[in-house]
CSV table of C-alpha atoms in Angstrom, one decimal:
chain,number,residue,atom,x,y,z
A,2,MET,CA,-106.2,50.8,87.3
A,3,PHE,CA,-103.0,49.6,85.7
A,4,THR,CA,-102.7,46.3,83.9
A,5,SER,CA,-99.6,44.0,83.6
A,6,ARG,CA,-100.0,40.6,82.0
A,7,SER,CA,-97.6,38.3,80.4
A,8,ALA,CA,-97.4,34.9,78.7
A,9,ALA,CA,-94.5,32.6,78.1
A,10,LEU,CA,-94.1,30.1,75.3
A,11,LEU,CA,-91.5,27.5,74.5
A,12,LEU,CA,-90.6,26.1,71.1
A,13,LEU,CA,-87.9,23.4,71.1
A,14,VAL,CA,-86.3,21.6,68.2
A,15,CYS,CA,-83.3,19.3,67.8
A,16,PHE,CA,-83.2,18.0,64.2
A,17,VAL,CA,-86.1,19.7,62.7
A,18,PRO,CA,-86.9,23.3,63.6
A,19,THR,CA,-89.7,23.3,66.2
A,20,PRO,CA,-90.3,26.0,68.8
A,21,ALA,CA,-90.9,26.3,72.6
A,22,PHE,CA,-92.8,29.1,74.2
A,23,ALA,CA,-93.8,30.9,77.4
A,24,GLN,CA,-96.5,33.4,78.4
A,25,HIS,CA,-96.7,35.8,81.3
A,26,THR,CA,-99.1,34.6,84.0
A,27,ASP,CA,-99.3,35.2,87.7
A,28,ALA,CA,-97.0,32.3,88.3
A,29,HIS,CA,-93.5,33.0,87.1
A,30,ASN,CA,-91.4,29.9,86.9
A,31,VAL,CA,-87.8,30.3,85.8
A,32,GLU,CA,-86.0,27.6,83.7
A,33,VAL,CA,-82.3,27.2,83.5
A,34,ILE,CA,-81.5,26.0,79.9
A,35,THR,CA,-78.8,23.4,79.6
A,36,PRO,CA,-76.9,22.8,76.3
A,37,PRO,CA,-78.7,20.5,73.8
A,38,ARG,CA,-77.3,17.1,73.3
A,39,VAL,CA,-77.3,17.6,69.6
A,40,LYS,CA,-74.5,20.0,68.5
A,41,PRO,CA,-75.3,22.6,65.9
A,42,ALA,CA,-74.4,21.7,62.3
A,43,GLU,CA,-71.2,23.2,61.0
A,44,ASP,CA,-73.2,24.9,58.3
A,45,GLU,CA,-75.9,26.1,60.8
A,46,LYS,CA,-78.1,28.8,59.3
A,47,LYS,CA,-77.7,32.2,61.0
A,48,PRO,CA,-80.8,34.5,60.7
A,49,GLN,CA,-80.7,38.3,60.8
A,50,LEU,CA,-82.2,39.1,64.2
A,51,ASP,CA,-83.3,42.7,63.4
A,52,GLN,CA,-85.2,41.4,60.4
A,53,ALA,CA,-86.8,38.6,62.5
A,54,VAL,CA,-88.0,41.4,64.8
A,55,LYS,CA,-89.6,43.2,61.9
A,56,ILE,CA,-91.3,40.0,60.7
A,57,ILE,CA,-92.9,39.4,64.1
A,58,ILE,CA,-94.2,43.0,64.3
A,59,GLU,CA,-95.5,42.9,60.7
A,60,LYS,CA,-97.2,39.6,61.1
A,61,THR,CA,-98.7,40.6,64.5
A,62,ASN,CA,-100.2,43.8,62.9
A,63,ALA,CA,-101.6,41.8,60.0
A,64,PHE,CA,-103.2,39.4,62.5
A,65,ARG,CA,-104.7,42.2,64.5
A,66,LYS,CA,-106.1,43.7,61.3
A,67,GLU,CA,-107.7,40.4,60.4
A,68,GLU,CA,-109.3,40.3,63.8
A,69,GLY,CA,-110.6,43.9,63.6
A,70,ARG,CA,-108.0,45.3,66.0
A,71,PRO,CA,-106.0,48.5,65.5
A,72,ALA,CA,-102.3,48.3,64.6
A,73,VAL,CA,-99.7,48.7,67.3
A,74,LYS,CA,-96.7,50.9,66.6
A,75,PRO,CA,-93.1,50.1,67.7
A,76,ASP,CA,-92.2,52.2,70.7
A,77,PRO,CA,-88.5,52.9,71.4
A,78,LYS,CA,-88.7,52.4,75.1
A,79,LEU,CA,-90.7,49.1,74.9
A,80,SER,CA,-88.3,48.0,72.2
A,81,LYS,CA,-85.3,48.6,74.4
A,82,ALA,CA,-87.0,46.8,77.3
A,83,ALA,CA,-87.8,43.7,75.1
A,84,ALA,CA,-84.4,43.6,73.5
A,85,ALA,CA,-82.6,43.9,76.8
A,86,PHE,CA,-84.6,41.1,78.4
A,87,ALA,CA,-84.1,38.9,75.3
A,88,ARG,CA,-80.3,39.5,75.6
A,89,TYR,CA,-80.3,38.7,79.3
A,90,MET,CA,-82.1,35.4,78.8
A,91,ALA,CA,-79.7,34.5,76.0
A,92,GLU,CA,-76.6,35.5,78.0
A,93,GLN,CA,-77.7,33.6,81.1
A,94,ASP,CA,-79.8,30.8,79.5
A,95,ARG,CA,-82.4,31.6,82.1
A,96,TYR,CA,-86.0,31.6,80.9
A,97,GLY,CA,-89.1,33.0,82.5
A,98,HIS,CA,-90.9,36.3,83.0
A,99,THR,CA,-88.9,36.9,86.2
A,100,ALA,CA,-85.6,35.4,85.0
A,101,ASP,CA,-83.9,38.7,85.8
A,102,GLY,CA,-85.7,39.1,89.2
A,103,ARG,CA,-88.1,41.7,87.8
A,104,GLN,CA,-91.6,41.8,86.4
A,105,PRO,CA,-92.4,42.9,82.8
A,106,ALA,CA,-93.8,46.2,84.2
A,107,ASP,CA,-90.5,46.8,86.1
A,108,ARG,CA,-88.5,46.4,82.9
A,109,ALA,CA,-90.8,48.8,80.9
A,110,LYS,CA,-90.7,51.3,83.7
A,111,ALA,CA,-86.8,51.1,83.9
A,112,GLN,CA,-86.7,52.2,80.2
A,113,GLY,CA,-89.0,55.2,81.0
A,114,TYR,CA,-92.2,53.8,79.6
A,115,ASP,CA,-94.9,55.4,81.8
A,116,PHE,CA,-97.7,52.8,81.3
A,117,CYS,CA,-101.3,52.1,81.9
A,118,ILE,CA,-101.0,48.6,80.4
A,119,VAL,CA,-98.0,46.3,79.9
A,120,LEU,CA,-98.3,42.8,78.4
A,121,GLU,CA,-95.5,40.4,77.6
A,122,ASN,CA,-95.0,37.2,75.6
A,123,ILE,CA,-91.8,35.3,75.7
A,124,ALA,CA,-90.6,32.2,73.8
A,125,TYR,CA,-87.4,30.3,72.8
A,126,GLN,CA,-86.5,28.1,69.8
A,127,TYR,CA,-83.7,25.8,69.0
A,128,SER,CA,-82.7,23.8,65.9
A,129,SER,CA,-79.4,22.0,65.3
A,130,ALA,CA,-79.7,23.2,61.6
A,131,GLY,CA,-80.3,26.8,62.6
A,132,PHE,CA,-83.0,29.0,61.1
A,133,SER,CA,-83.6,31.2,58.2
A,134,THR,CA,-84.7,34.8,59.1
A,135,GLU,CA,-88.2,34.1,57.9
A,136,ASP,CA,-88.5,30.8,59.7
A,137,LEU,CA,-87.3,32.2,63.0
A,138,GLY,CA,-89.6,35.2,63.0
A,139,ASN,CA,-92.6,33.2,61.7
A,140,GLY,CA,-91.9,30.4,64.2
A,141,PHE,CA,-92.3,32.8,67.2
A,142,PHE,CA,-95.3,34.5,65.7
A,143,GLN,CA,-97.2,31.3,64.8
A,144,ALA,CA,-96.5,29.7,68.2
A,145,TRP,CA,-97.8,32.8,70.1
A,146,LYS,CA,-100.8,33.0,67.7
A,147,LYS,CA,-101.8,29.4,68.5
A,148,SER,CA,-101.5,29.7,72.3
A,149,PRO,CA,-104.6,31.2,74.0
A,150,GLY,CA,-102.8,33.3,76.5
A,151,HIS,CA,-100.3,34.7,74.0
A,152,ARG,CA,-103.1,35.2,71.4
A,153,ARG,CA,-105.0,37.2,74.0
A,154,ASN,CA,-102.1,39.5,74.5
A,155,MET,CA,-101.5,39.9,70.7
A,156,LEU,CA,-105.1,40.9,70.1
A,157,ASP,CA,-105.7,43.1,73.1
A,158,SER,CA,-107.8,45.9,71.8
A,159,ASP,CA,-106.6,48.6,74.3
A,160,VAL,CA,-102.9,48.4,73.6
A,161,THR,CA,-101.3,50.9,71.3
A,162,ASP,CA,-97.5,50.2,71.4
A,163,THR,CA,-95.2,47.2,71.0
A,164,GLY,CA,-91.6,46.3,71.4
A,165,VAL,CA,-89.9,43.1,70.2
A,166,GLY,CA,-86.5,41.7,70.9
A,167,VAL,CA,-84.7,38.5,69.7
A,168,ALA,CA,-81.3,37.2,70.9
A,169,ARG,CA,-79.2,34.1,70.5
A,170,SER,CA,-77.3,32.3,73.2
A,171,GLU,CA,-73.7,31.7,72.2
A,172,LYS,CA,-73.5,28.8,74.7
A,173,THR,CA,-76.5,26.7,73.7
A,174,GLY,CA,-77.6,28.1,70.4
A,175,TYR,CA,-81.1,28.8,71.7
A,176,TYR,CA,-83.0,31.8,70.3
A,177,TYR,CA,-85.0,33.9,72.8
A,178,ALA,CA,-87.8,36.3,71.9
A,179,VAL,CA,-89.7,38.9,73.9
A,180,GLN,CA,-92.8,40.6,72.6
A,181,MET,CA,-94.2,43.5,74.7
A,182,PHE,CA,-97.4,45.5,74.3
A,183,GLY,CA,-98.3,48.6,76.1
A,184,ARG,CA,-100.6,51.6,76.5
A,185,PRO,CA,-99.0,54.8,77.9
A,186,LYS,CA,-100.6,56.6,80.8
A,187,SER,CA,-100.9,59.6,78.6
A,188,LYS,CA,-103.6,57.7,76.7
A,189,SER,CA,-105.7,56.8,79.7
A,190,ILE,CA,-109.4,57.6,79.4
A,191,GLN,CA,-110.8,60.4,81.5
A,192,PHE,CA,-114.5,61.1,81.9
A,193,GLN,CA,-117.0,62.8,84.2
A,194,ILE,CA,-120.3,61.9,85.7
A,195,ALA,CA,-122.3,65.0,86.9
A,196,ASN,CA,-125.4,64.7,89.0
A,197,GLU,CA,-127.6,67.8,88.3
A,198,SER,CA,-130.7,66.1,89.6
A,199,ASP,CA,-132.4,66.4,93.0
A,200,THR,CA,-131.6,62.8,94.1
A,201,THR,CA,-128.6,60.6,94.8
A,202,ILE,CA,-127.6,58.6,91.8
A,203,ARG,CA,-126.1,55.1,91.8
A,204,TYR,CA,-123.9,53.7,89.1
A,205,SER,CA,-121.3,51.0,88.5
A,206,ILE,CA,-118.1,50.7,86.5
A,207,GLY,CA,-117.1,47.1,86.1
A,208,ASP,CA,-117.6,45.4,89.5
A,209,GLN,CA,-117.3,48.7,91.4
A,210,THR,CA,-120.4,50.6,92.6
A,211,PHE,CA,-120.6,54.3,93.3
A,212,THR,CA,-123.1,56.9,94.7
A,213,LEU,CA,-123.2,60.5,93.6
A,214,GLU,CA,-125.0,63.1,95.7
A,215,PRO,CA,-127.1,65.9,94.0
A,216,ARG,CA,-125.0,68.7,92.5
A,217,TYR,CA,-121.7,66.7,92.7
A,218,THR,CA,-119.4,65.7,89.8
A,219,ARG,CA,-116.9,62.9,89.9
A,220,THR,CA,-114.0,62.4,87.5
A,221,HIS,CA,-112.8,58.9,86.6
A,222,MET,CA,-109.6,57.9,84.9
A,223,GLN,CA,-109.2,54.5,83.4
A,224,CYS,CA,-106.6,52.6,81.4
A,225,ARG,CA,-109.4,50.5,79.8
A,226,PRO,CA,-112.8,51.9,78.9
A,227,ASP,CA,-115.1,49.7,81.1
A,228,GLU,CA,-118.8,49.9,80.6
A,229,VAL,CA,-120.7,52.3,82.9
A,230,THR,CA,-124.1,51.3,84.2
A,231,ILE,CA,-126.2,54.3,85.5
A,232,ARG,CA,-129.3,53.5,87.5
A,233,LEU,CA,-132.0,56.2,87.1
A,234,PRO,CA,-134.8,56.2,89.7
A,235,GLN,CA,-138.3,55.6,88.3
A,236,GLY,CA,-141.1,57.4,90.1
A,237,SER,CA,-141.2,57.8,93.9
A,238,ASP,CA,-139.9,54.3,94.6
A,239,GLU,CA,-136.1,54.6,95.1
A,240,GLU,CA,-135.7,50.9,94.6
A,241,LYS,CA,-137.2,51.0,91.1
A,242,THR,CA,-134.6,52.1,88.6
A,243,LYS,CA,-133.9,52.1,84.9
A,244,GLU,CA,-130.5,51.1,83.8
A,245,GLN,CA,-128.6,52.9,81.1
A,246,LYS,CA,-125.3,51.4,79.9
A,247,VAL,CA,-122.6,53.5,78.2
A,248,LYS,CA,-119.0,52.9,77.2
A,249,PRO,CA,-117.1,56.2,77.8
A,250,ASP,CA,-114.6,57.8,75.4
A,251,ASN,CA,-111.9,60.2,76.6
A,252,LYS,CA,-113.3,63.6,77.8
A,253,ASP,CA,-116.9,62.4,77.8
A,254,ARG,CA,-119.3,64.0,80.3
A,255,PHE,CA,-122.4,62.2,81.4
A,256,ILE,CA,-125.1,64.5,83.0
A,257,ILE,CA,-128.0,63.3,85.1
A,258,THR,CA,-130.9,65.7,85.3
A,259,GLY,CA,-134.5,65.7,86.5
A,260,SER,CA,-136.7,66.0,89.6
A,261,ASP,CA,-139.8,64.6,91.2
A,262,GLY,CA,-139.2,61.0,90.0
A,263,THR,CA,-138.4,61.8,86.4
A,264,TYR,CA,-134.7,61.6,85.5
A,265,GLU,CA,-132.6,61.2,82.4
A,266,MET,CA,-129.0,61.0,81.4
A,267,LYS,CA,-127.4,62.8,78.5
A,268,ARG,CA,-123.9,62.6,77.1
A,269,GLU,CA,-121.8,65.6,76.2
């Protein structure tokens, strides 16, 4: 199972810096940005975009740590995908997860990121006074943090990588940001269920139900470690079962043994 989710956020400001955001959802509306009525000030502040990117990543990891999530590390391929999409939106002043006619997963794949999970947050900001580097980076971070959909992406416990891009439109002065999260296919979770008993075993993973005949083994591969519920028969009544719930780790092997109505499951 592969996951692709995105969220868009818009932060808009004319006289006082305020942002506008967008988050990737299943509906991808595209906005065409028109120039603001208020012209930028002659002494407009110009932030360092590469430093703003670092601020977003640092603050995101600090937030994840506060919430008990592992840190995400910058990935070169995701970083290229995020930077290229931010530049596209800035050059075209088109805003939305499908502004370039592609989905976030398509952009990650185009840069060679072989993924299990891809998530995306986007946002833009404008201020006639411009932004300091700190204000620009923090503005994007705080807006995403306060938005439920973006916050969910930022705190996803199964992602391991990130990539961030920030770009400015020379036509409108808008700043566009893209924040991507991912988990590579190489970090998918693989586990086995082996039925060494004398009866058919039923089990479920998420909302899927499986049966496993005696002496058979099935291998599962998942991007996210969903809980497994194994139903062990109790006595001679096949309808009477005892549930055992486990959350698999990579390379786990769950073995069901027993006969004559007495069964158990062990984890190797």
